[in-house]
Coordinates of C-alpha atoms and ligand atoms in Angstrom, one line a residue:
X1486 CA -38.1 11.3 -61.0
X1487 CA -35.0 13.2 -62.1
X1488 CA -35.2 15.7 -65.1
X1489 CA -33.7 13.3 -67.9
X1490 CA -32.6 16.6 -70.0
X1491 CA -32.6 20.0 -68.3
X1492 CA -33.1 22.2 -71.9
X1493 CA -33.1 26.4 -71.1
X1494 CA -36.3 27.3 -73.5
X1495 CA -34.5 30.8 -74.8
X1496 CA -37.2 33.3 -73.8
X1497 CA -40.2 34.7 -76.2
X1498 CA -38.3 34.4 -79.9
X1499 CA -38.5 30.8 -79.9
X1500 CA -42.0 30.8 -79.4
X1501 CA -42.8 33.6 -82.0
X1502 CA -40.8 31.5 -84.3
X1503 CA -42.2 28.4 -84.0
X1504 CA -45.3 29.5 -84.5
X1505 CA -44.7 32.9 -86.6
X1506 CA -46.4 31.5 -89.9
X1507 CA -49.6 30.4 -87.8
X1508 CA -50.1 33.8 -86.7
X1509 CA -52.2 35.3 -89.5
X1510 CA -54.8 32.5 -89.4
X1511 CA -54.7 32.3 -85.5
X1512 CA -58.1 33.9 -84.5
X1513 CA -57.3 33.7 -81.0
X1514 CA -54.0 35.6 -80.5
X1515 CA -54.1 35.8 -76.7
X1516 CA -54.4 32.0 -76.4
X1517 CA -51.2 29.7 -77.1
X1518 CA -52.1 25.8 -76.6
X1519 CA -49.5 23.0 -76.2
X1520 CA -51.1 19.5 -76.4
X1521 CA -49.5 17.1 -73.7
X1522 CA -48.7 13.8 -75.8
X1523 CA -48.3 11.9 -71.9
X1524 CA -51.3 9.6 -72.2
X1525 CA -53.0 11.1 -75.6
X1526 CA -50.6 9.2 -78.3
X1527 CA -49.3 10.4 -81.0
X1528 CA -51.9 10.2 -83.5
X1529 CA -54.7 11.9 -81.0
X1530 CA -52.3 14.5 -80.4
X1531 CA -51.5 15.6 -84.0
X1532 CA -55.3 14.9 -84.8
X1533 CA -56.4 17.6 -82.4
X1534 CA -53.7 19.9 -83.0
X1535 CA -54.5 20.0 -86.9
X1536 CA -58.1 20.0 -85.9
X1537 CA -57.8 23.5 -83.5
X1538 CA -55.4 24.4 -86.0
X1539 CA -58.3 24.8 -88.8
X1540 CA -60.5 26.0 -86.6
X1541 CA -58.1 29.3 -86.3
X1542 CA -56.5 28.2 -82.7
X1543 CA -52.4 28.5 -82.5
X1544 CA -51.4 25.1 -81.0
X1545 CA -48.2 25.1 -80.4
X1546 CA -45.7 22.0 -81.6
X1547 CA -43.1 22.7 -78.5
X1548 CA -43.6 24.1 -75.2
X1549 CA -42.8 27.5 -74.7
X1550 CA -43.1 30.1 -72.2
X1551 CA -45.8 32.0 -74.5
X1552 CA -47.7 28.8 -74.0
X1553 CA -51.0 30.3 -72.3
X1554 CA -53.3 26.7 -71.8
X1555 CA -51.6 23.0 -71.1
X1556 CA -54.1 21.1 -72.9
X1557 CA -53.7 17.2 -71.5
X1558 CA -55.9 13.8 -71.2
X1559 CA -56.2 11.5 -68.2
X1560 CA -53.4 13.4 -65.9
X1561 CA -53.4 15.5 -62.9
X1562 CA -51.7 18.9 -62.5
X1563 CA -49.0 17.6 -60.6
X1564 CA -48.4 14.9 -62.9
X1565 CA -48.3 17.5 -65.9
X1566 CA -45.9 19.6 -63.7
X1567 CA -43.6 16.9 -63.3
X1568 CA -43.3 15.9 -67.1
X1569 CA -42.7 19.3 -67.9
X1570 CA -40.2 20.3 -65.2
X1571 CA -38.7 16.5 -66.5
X1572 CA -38.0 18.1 -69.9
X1573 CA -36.6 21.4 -68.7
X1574 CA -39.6 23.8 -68.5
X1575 CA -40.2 25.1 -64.6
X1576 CA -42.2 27.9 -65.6
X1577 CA -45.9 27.6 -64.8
X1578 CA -48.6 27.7 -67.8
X1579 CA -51.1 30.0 -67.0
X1580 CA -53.9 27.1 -67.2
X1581 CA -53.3 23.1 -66.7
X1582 CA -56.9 22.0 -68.8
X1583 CA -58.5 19.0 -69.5
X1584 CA -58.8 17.8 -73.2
X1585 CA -62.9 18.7 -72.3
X1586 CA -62.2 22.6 -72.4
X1587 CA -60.5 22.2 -76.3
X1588 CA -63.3 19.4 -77.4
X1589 CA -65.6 22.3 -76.4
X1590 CA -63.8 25.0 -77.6
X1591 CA -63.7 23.5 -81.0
X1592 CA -67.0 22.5 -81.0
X1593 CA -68.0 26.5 -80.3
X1594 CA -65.6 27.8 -82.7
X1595 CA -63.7 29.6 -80.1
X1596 CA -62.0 29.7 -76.7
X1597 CA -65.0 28.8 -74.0
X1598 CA -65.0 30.4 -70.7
X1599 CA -63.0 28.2 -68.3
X1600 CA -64.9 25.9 -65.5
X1601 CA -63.5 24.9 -62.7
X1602 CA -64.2 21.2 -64.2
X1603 CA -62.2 22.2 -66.9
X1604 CA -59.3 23.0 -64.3
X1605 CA -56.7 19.8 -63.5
X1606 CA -57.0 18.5 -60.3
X1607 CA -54.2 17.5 -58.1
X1608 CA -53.5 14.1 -57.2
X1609 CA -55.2 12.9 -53.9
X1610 CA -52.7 13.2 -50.9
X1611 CA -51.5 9.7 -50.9
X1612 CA -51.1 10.0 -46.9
X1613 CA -53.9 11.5 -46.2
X1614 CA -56.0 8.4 -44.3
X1615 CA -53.5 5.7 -43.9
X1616 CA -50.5 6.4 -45.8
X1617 CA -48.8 3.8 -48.0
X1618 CA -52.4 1.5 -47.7
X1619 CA -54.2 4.0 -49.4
X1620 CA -51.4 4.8 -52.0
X1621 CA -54.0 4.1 -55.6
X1622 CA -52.7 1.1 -58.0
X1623 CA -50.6 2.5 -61.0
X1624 CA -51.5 0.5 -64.3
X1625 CA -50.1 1.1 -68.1
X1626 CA -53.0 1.8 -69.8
X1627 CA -52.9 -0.6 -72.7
X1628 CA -53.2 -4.5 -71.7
X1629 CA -50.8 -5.2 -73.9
X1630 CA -48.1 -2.9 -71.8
X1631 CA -49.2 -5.1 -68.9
X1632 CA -47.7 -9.0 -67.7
X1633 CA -51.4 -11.4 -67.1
X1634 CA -50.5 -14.2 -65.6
X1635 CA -53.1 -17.3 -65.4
X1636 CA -53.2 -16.3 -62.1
X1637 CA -54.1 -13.3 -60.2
X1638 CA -55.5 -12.0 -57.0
X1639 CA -58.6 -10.6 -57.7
X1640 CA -60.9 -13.3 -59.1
X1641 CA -63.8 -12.5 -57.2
X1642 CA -64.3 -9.0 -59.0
X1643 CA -63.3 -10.4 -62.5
X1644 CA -65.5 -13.4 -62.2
X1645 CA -68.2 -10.9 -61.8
X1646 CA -67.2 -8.5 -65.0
X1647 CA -66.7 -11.1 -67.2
X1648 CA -69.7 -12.6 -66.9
X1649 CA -71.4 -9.3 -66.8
X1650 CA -69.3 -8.9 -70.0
X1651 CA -70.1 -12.6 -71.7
X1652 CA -74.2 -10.8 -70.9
X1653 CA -73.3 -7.9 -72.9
X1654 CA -71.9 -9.9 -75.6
X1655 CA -74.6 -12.2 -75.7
X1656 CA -77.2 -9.0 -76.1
X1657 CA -74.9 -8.0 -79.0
X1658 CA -74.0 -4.9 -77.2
X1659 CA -70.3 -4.7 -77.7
X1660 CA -68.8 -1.5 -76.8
X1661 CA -70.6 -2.6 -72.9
X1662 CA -68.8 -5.9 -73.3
X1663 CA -65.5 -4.4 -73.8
X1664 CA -65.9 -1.9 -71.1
X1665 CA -66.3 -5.0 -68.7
X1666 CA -63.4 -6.8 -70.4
X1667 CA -61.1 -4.3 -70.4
X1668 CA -61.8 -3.7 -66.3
X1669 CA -61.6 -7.1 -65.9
X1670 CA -58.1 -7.6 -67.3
X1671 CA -56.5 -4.6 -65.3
X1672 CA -58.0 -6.2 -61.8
X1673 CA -56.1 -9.2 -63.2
X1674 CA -52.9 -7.2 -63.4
X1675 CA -53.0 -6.0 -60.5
X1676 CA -50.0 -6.8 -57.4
X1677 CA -52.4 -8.1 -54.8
X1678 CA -56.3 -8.0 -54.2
X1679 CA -58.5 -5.1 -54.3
X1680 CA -59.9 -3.9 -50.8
X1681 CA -61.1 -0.2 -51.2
X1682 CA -62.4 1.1 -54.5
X1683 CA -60.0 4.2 -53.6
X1684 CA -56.8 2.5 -54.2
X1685 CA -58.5 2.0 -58.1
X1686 CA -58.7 6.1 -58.6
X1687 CA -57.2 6.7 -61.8
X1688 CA -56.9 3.2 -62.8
X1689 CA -57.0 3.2 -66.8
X1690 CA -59.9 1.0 -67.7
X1691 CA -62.5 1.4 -64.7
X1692 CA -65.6 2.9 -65.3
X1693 CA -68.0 4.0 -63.5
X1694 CA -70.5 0.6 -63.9
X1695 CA -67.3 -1.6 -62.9
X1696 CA -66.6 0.4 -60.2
X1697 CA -69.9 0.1 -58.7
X1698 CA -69.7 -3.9 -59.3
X1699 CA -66.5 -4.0 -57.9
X1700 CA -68.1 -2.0 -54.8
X1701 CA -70.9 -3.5 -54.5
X1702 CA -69.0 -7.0 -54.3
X1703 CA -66.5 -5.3 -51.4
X1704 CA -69.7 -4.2 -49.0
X1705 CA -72.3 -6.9 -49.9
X1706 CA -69.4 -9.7 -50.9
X1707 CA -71.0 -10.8 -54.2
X1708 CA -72.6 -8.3 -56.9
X1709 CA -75.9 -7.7 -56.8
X1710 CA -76.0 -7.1 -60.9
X1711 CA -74.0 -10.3 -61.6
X1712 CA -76.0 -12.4 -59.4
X1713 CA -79.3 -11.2 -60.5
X1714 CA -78.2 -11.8 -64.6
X1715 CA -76.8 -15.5 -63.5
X1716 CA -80.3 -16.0 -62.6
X1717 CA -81.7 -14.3 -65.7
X1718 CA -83.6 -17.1 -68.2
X1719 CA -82.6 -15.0 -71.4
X1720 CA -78.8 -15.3 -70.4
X1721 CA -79.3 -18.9 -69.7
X1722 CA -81.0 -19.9 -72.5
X1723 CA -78.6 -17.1 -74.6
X1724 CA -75.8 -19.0 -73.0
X1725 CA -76.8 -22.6 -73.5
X1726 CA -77.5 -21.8 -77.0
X1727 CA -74.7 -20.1 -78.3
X1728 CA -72.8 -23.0 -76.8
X1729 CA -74.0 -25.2 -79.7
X1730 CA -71.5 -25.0 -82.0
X1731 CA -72.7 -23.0 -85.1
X1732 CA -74.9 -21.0 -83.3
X1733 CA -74.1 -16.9 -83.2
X1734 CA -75.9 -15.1 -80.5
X1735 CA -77.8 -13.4 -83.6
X1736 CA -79.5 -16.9 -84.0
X1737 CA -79.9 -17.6 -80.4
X1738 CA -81.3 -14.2 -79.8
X1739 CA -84.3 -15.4 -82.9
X1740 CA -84.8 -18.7 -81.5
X1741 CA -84.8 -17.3 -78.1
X1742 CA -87.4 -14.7 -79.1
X1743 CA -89.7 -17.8 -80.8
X1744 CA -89.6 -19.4 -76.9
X1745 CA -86.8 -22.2 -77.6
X1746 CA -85.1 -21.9 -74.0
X1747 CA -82.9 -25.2 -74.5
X1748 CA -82.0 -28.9 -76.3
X1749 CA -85.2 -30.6 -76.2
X1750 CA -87.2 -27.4 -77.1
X1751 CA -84.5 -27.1 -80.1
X1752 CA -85.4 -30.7 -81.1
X1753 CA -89.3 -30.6 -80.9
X1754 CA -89.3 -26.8 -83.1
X1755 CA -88.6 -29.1 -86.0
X1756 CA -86.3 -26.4 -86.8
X1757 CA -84.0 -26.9 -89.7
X1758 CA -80.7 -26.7 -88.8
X1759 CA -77.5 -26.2 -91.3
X1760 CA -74.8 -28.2 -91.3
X1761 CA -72.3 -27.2 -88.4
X1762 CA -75.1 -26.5 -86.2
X1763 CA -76.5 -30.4 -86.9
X1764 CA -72.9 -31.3 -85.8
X1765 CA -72.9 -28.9 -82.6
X1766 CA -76.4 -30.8 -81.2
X1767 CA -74.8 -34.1 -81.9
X1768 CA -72.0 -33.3 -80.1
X1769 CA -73.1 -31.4 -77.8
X1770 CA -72.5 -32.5 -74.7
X1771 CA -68.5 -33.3 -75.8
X1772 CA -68.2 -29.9 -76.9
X1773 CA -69.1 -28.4 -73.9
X1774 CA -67.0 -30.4 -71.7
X1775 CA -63.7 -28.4 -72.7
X1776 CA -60.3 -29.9 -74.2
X1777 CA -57.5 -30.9 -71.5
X1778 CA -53.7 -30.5 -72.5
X1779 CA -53.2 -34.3 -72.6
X1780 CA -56.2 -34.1 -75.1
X1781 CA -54.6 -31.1 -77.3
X1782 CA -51.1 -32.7 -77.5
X1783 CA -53.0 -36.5 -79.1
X1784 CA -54.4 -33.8 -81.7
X1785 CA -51.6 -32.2 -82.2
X1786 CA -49.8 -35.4 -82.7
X1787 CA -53.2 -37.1 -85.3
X1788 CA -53.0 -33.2 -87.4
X1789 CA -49.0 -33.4 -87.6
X1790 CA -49.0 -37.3 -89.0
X1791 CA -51.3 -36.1 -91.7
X1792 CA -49.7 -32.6 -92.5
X1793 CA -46.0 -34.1 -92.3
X1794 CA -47.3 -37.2 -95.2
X1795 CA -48.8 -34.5 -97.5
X1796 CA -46.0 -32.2 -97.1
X1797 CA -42.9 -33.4 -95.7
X1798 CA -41.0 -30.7 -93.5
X1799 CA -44.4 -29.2 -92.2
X1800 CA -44.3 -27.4 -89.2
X1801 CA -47.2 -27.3 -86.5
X1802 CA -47.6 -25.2 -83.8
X1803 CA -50.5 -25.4 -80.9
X1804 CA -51.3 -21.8 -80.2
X1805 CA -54.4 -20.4 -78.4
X1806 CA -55.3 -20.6 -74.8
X1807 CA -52.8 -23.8 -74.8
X1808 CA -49.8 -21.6 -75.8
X1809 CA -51.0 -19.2 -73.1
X1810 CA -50.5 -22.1 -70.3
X1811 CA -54.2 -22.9 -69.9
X1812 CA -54.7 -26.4 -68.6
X1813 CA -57.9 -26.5 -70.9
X1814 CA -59.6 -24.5 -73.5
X1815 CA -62.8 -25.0 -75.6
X1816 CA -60.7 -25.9 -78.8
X1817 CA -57.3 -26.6 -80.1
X1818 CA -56.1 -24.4 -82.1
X1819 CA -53.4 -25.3 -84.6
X1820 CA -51.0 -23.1 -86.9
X1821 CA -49.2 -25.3 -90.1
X1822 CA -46.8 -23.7 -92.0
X1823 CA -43.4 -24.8 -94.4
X1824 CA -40.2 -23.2 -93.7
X1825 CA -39.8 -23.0 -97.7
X1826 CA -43.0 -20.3 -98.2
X1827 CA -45.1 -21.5 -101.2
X1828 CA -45.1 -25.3 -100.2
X1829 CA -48.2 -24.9 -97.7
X1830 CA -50.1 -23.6 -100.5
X1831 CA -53.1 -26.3 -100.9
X1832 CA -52.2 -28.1 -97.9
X1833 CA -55.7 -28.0 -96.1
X1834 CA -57.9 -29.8 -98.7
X1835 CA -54.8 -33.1 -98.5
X1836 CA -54.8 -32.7 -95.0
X1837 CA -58.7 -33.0 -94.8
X1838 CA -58.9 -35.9 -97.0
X1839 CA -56.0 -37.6 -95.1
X1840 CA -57.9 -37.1 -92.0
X1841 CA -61.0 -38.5 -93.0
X1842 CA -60.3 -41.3 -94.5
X1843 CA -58.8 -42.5 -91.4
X1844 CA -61.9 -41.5 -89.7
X1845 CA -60.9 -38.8 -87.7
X1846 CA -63.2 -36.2 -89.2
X1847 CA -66.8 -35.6 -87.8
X1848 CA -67.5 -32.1 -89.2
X1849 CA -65.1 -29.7 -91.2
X1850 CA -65.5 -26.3 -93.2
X1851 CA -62.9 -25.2 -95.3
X1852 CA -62.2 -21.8 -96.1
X1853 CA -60.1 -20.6 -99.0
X1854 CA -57.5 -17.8 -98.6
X1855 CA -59.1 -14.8 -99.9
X1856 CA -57.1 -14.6 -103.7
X1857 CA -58.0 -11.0 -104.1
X1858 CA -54.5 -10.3 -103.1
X1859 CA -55.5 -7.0 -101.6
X1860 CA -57.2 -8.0 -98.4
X1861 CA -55.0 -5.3 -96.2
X1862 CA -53.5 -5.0 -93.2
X1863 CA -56.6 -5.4 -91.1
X1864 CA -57.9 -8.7 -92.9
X1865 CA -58.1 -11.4 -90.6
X1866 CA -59.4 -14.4 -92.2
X1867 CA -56.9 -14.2 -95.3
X1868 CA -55.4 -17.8 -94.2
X1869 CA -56.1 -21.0 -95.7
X1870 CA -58.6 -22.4 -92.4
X1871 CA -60.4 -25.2 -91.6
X1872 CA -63.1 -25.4 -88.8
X1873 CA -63.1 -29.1 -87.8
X1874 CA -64.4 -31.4 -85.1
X1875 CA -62.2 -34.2 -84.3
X1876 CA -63.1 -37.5 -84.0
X1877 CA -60.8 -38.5 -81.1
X1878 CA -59.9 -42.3 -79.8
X1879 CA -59.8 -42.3 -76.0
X1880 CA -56.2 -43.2 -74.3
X1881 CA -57.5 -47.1 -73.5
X1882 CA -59.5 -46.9 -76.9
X1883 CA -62.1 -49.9 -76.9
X1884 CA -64.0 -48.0 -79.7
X1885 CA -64.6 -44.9 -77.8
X1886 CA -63.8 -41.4 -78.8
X1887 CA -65.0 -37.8 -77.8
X1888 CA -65.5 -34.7 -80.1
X1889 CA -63.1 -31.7 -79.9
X1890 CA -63.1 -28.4 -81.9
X1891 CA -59.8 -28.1 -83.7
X1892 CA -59.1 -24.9 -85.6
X1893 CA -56.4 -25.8 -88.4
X1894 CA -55.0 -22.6 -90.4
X1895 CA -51.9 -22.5 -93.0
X1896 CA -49.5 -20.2 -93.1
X1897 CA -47.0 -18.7 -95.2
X1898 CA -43.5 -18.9 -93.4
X1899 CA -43.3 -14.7 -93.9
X1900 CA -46.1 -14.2 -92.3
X1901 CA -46.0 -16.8 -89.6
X1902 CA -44.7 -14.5 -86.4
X1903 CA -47.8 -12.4 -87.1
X1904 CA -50.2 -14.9 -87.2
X1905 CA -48.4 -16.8 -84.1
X1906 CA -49.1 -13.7 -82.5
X1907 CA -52.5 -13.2 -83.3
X1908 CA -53.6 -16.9 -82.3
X1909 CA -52.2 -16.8 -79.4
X1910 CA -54.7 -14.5 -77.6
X1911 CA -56.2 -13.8 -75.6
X1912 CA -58.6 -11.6 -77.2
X1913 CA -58.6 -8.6 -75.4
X1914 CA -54.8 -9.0 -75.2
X1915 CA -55.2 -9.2 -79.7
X1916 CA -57.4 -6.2 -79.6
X1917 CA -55.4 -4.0 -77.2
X1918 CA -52.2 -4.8 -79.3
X1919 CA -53.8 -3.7 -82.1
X1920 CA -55.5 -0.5 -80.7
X1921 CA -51.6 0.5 -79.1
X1922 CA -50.1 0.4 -82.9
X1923 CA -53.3 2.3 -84.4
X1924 CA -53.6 5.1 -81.9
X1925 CA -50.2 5.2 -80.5
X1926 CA -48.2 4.1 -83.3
X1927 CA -49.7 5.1 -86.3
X1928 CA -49.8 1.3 -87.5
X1929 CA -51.9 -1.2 -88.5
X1930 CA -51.3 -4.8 -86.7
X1931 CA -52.9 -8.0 -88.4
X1932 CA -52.6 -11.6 -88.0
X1933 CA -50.6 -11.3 -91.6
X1934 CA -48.6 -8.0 -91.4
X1935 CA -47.5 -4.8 -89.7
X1936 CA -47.7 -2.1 -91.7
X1937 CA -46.7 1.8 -91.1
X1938 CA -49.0 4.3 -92.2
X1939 CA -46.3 6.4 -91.7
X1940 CA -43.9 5.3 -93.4
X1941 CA -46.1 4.2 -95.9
X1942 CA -44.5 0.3 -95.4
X1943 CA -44.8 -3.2 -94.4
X1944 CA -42.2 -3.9 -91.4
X1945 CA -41.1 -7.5 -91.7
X1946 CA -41.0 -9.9 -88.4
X1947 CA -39.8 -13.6 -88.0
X1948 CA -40.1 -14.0 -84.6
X1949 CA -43.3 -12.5 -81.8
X1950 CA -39.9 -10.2 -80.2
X1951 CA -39.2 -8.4 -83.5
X1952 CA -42.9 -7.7 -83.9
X1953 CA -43.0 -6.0 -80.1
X1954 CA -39.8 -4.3 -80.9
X1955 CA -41.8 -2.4 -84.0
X1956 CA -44.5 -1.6 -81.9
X1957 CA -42.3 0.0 -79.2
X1958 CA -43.5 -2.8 -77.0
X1959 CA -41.6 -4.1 -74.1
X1960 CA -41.4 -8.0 -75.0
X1961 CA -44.6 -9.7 -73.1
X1962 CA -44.2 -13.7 -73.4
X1963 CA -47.4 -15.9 -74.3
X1964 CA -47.9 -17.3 -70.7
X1965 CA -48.2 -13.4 -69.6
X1966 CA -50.5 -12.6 -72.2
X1967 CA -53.9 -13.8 -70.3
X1968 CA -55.1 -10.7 -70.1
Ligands
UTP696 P1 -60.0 -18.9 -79.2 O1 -61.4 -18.3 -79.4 O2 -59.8 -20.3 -79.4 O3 -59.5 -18.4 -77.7 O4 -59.0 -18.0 -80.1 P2 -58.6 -19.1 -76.6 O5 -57.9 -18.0 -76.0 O6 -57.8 -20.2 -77.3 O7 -59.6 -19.7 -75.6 P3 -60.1 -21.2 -75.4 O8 -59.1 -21.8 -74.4 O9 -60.0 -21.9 -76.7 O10 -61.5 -21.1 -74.9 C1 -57.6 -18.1 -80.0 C2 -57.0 -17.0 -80.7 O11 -57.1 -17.0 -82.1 C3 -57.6 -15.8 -82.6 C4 -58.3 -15.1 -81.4 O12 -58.1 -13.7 -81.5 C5 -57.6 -15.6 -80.2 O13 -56.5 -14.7 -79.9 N1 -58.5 -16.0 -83.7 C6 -59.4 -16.9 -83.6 C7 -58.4 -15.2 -84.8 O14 -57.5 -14.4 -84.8 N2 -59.2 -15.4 -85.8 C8 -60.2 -16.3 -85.8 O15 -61.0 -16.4 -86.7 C9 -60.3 -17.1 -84.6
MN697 MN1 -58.7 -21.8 -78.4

């Protein structure tokens, strides 16, 4: 990579400058620290720095040839020598550290002897053992930096982390679940399949219990963990249950406890049920069978009929999986809003009645938008909703009809690019957009609003590519979101 900007740093004076007011707390004056934002963010950055700051440490805002320790996160040596001989600097630091020597310097109160762990390591000689072949995979680190096709080459390996992450899930253990999830979804971005654990060295995302899956599957061609918890009766049963619409892997986990491993054993427990979770056994079986596109479009068309006669001009969007390109999904999920904001207001409750008395209603919950006005940025169920299942004719009709999960929220037209955006999916893609505008953005990303801490504002959006262009975000469309 060329230098962008060659800038002369103008010997010591610059550096005394910058940093001549910090000099009377600094306890440490033979140590000068400069905190590599490449890979930190932003926000981590000026965290630590204030944080070594109090604890007496000079931490330097530029790079300067006092600079003693490169403090940096997630890079090698050579690619910390590169970024700064990018922006001008070709003098050598006397130490390239890993963010572990300052969390442990701070943690001791002062500067802790330097390990050899502590040292940055070079990159692995990319042509050492096979050249180009062995050359590792480079990944953005956020999935939503990434393109995630429907397709992708490595399905073997993320078949076998998701479902080790739909286990984790099920046992409530979340931060496991995401690990598993967020592996998962850079295997998916990757060019072509994965044949030597190697090529995945410094991959963002893989740890060291997805590695081993992901090894495990290239010697022994399936994983030994995945296999063995396919088999497992409590993910079974934990599976079968939480299928029944209603039913949380909380109350799965309790009726799983109390022996109930499946319908029948539901049915004979005399247990009593509440409302949704009465409708999910009745329907059971349609639930489960997931929605085809032909399917989502007839309820799209049914939902429209009835939003367009209460409020002429209504506008309905399938987002979701759908929107994504899925040919199927579990539910349809449907946005409604009026370009003329303040119209939509009240439009579930005629919608619902509309719907029902034509008999296309076989369960719904309606839930009111939270009036407290102050819900915040990171409020997600703010939106007039309502959780139905359809009562749907079949094409050739003759009476019969299946049951499909439709997901029906309102919006306000100022709002409606965020929450287009945030129905979309998929969920890891939702989470990882949000986590890029908190940690690398200072900003807080909703399905109702953007808002900069910074700034202390709301920044306004009417279409998904204004939203990205806030964030900094190359423009991802919805079809490469499937991460
Ligand atoms: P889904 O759970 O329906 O996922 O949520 P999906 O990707 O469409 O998958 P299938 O095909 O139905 O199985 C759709 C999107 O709506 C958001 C989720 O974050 C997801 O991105 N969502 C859903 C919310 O934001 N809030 C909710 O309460 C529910
Ligand atoms: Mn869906």
């Amino acid at each position: 990579m060329l230098p962008l900007k060659r800038r002369k740093v103008s010997s010591a004076n610059s550096g005394a400058s910058a940093s001549h007011s910090r000099d009377e707390a600094c306890k440490f004056p033979q140590v000068v620290l400069y905190l590599l934002e490449r890979k930190m963010g932003t926000s981590r950055r000026s965290f630590l720095t204030e944080l070594g700051r109090g604890k007496g440490f000079r931490v330097d805002e530029n790079f300067t040839e006092s600079v003693t320790h490169v403090i940096s996160e997630k890079n090698s040596s050579d690619e910390v020598r590169r970024w700064l001989s990018s922006r001008g600097h070709h003098a050598t630091p006397v130490h390239l550290l890993d963010v572990s020597w300052f969390t442990e310097s701070l943690s001791e109160g002062r500067p802790v002897d330097i390990l050899s762990s502590h040292r940055l390591t070079d990159e692995q000689p990319q042509l050492e053992s096979g050249g180009e072949q062995m050359a590792t995979f480079s990944l953005p680190v956020y999935a939503c930096q990434r393109r995630t096709g429907l397709n992708h080459h490595n399905e073997v390996f993320t078949d076998a982390l998701s479902l080790l992450a739909e286990n984790a899930e099920l046992c409530q253990d979340e931060g496991r679940a995401l690990a598993f999830r967020r592996a998962a979804a850079a295997l998916k971005a990757l060019p072509e399949p994965v044949t030597d654990v190697r090529r995945l060295r410094g991959c963002p995302c893989l740890g060291q219990r997805s590695l081993a899956v992901i090894q495990d599957i290239l010697e022994n061609g399936t994983s030994q963990e995945a296999e063995s918890t396919r088999r497992c009766e409590r993910y079974r049963a934990m599976k079968l249950l939480t299928g029944i619409f209603g039913v949380g892997a909380k109350t799965a986990d309790l009726w799983f406890r109390e022996g109930v491993r499946n319908l029948p054993q539901l049915r004979r427990s005399g247990r009593i049920l509440n409302r949704a979770q009465r409708a999910g056994v009745a329907h059971y079986d349609d639930l489960m069978r997931g929605v085809t596109r032909a399917e989502a479009h007839a309820v799209v068309q049914i939902a429209r009929e009835a939003a367009v006669a209460e409020l002429p001009g209504a506008q309905l969007t399938l987002a979701g999986g759908f929107r994504r390109g899925k040919p199927s999904g579990h539910d349809v999920d449907l946005l409604i809003t009026h370009p003329q904001e303040g119209l939509e207001e009240g439009l579930i409750p005629k919608m619902v009645a509309r719907l029902e008395a034509q008999d296309f209603l076989l369960y719904h919950k309606s839930s009111k938008k939270s009036n407290s006005g102050s819900s915040g940025a990171s409020s997600m169920d703010g939106f007039e909703r309502c959780l139905c299942i359809f009562k749907l004719p079949e094409p050739d009709d003759g009476g019969l009809w299946r049951a499909i999960r439709v997901d029906l929220t309102v919006v306000p037209a100022g709002q409606s690019a965020f929450a287009l955006l945030g129905w979309t999916g998929s969920k890891l893609f939702e989470r990882e957009l949000r986590r890029w505008a908190s940690r690398e953005k200072n900003m807080s990303l909703s399905s109702h609003a953007l808002y900069d801490n910074r700034q202390g504002e709301y920044l306004e959006a009417a279409t998904e590519e204004e939203i990205f262009a806030h964030l900094s975000l190359e423009y991802v469309p919805p079809t490469e979101r499937n991460a």
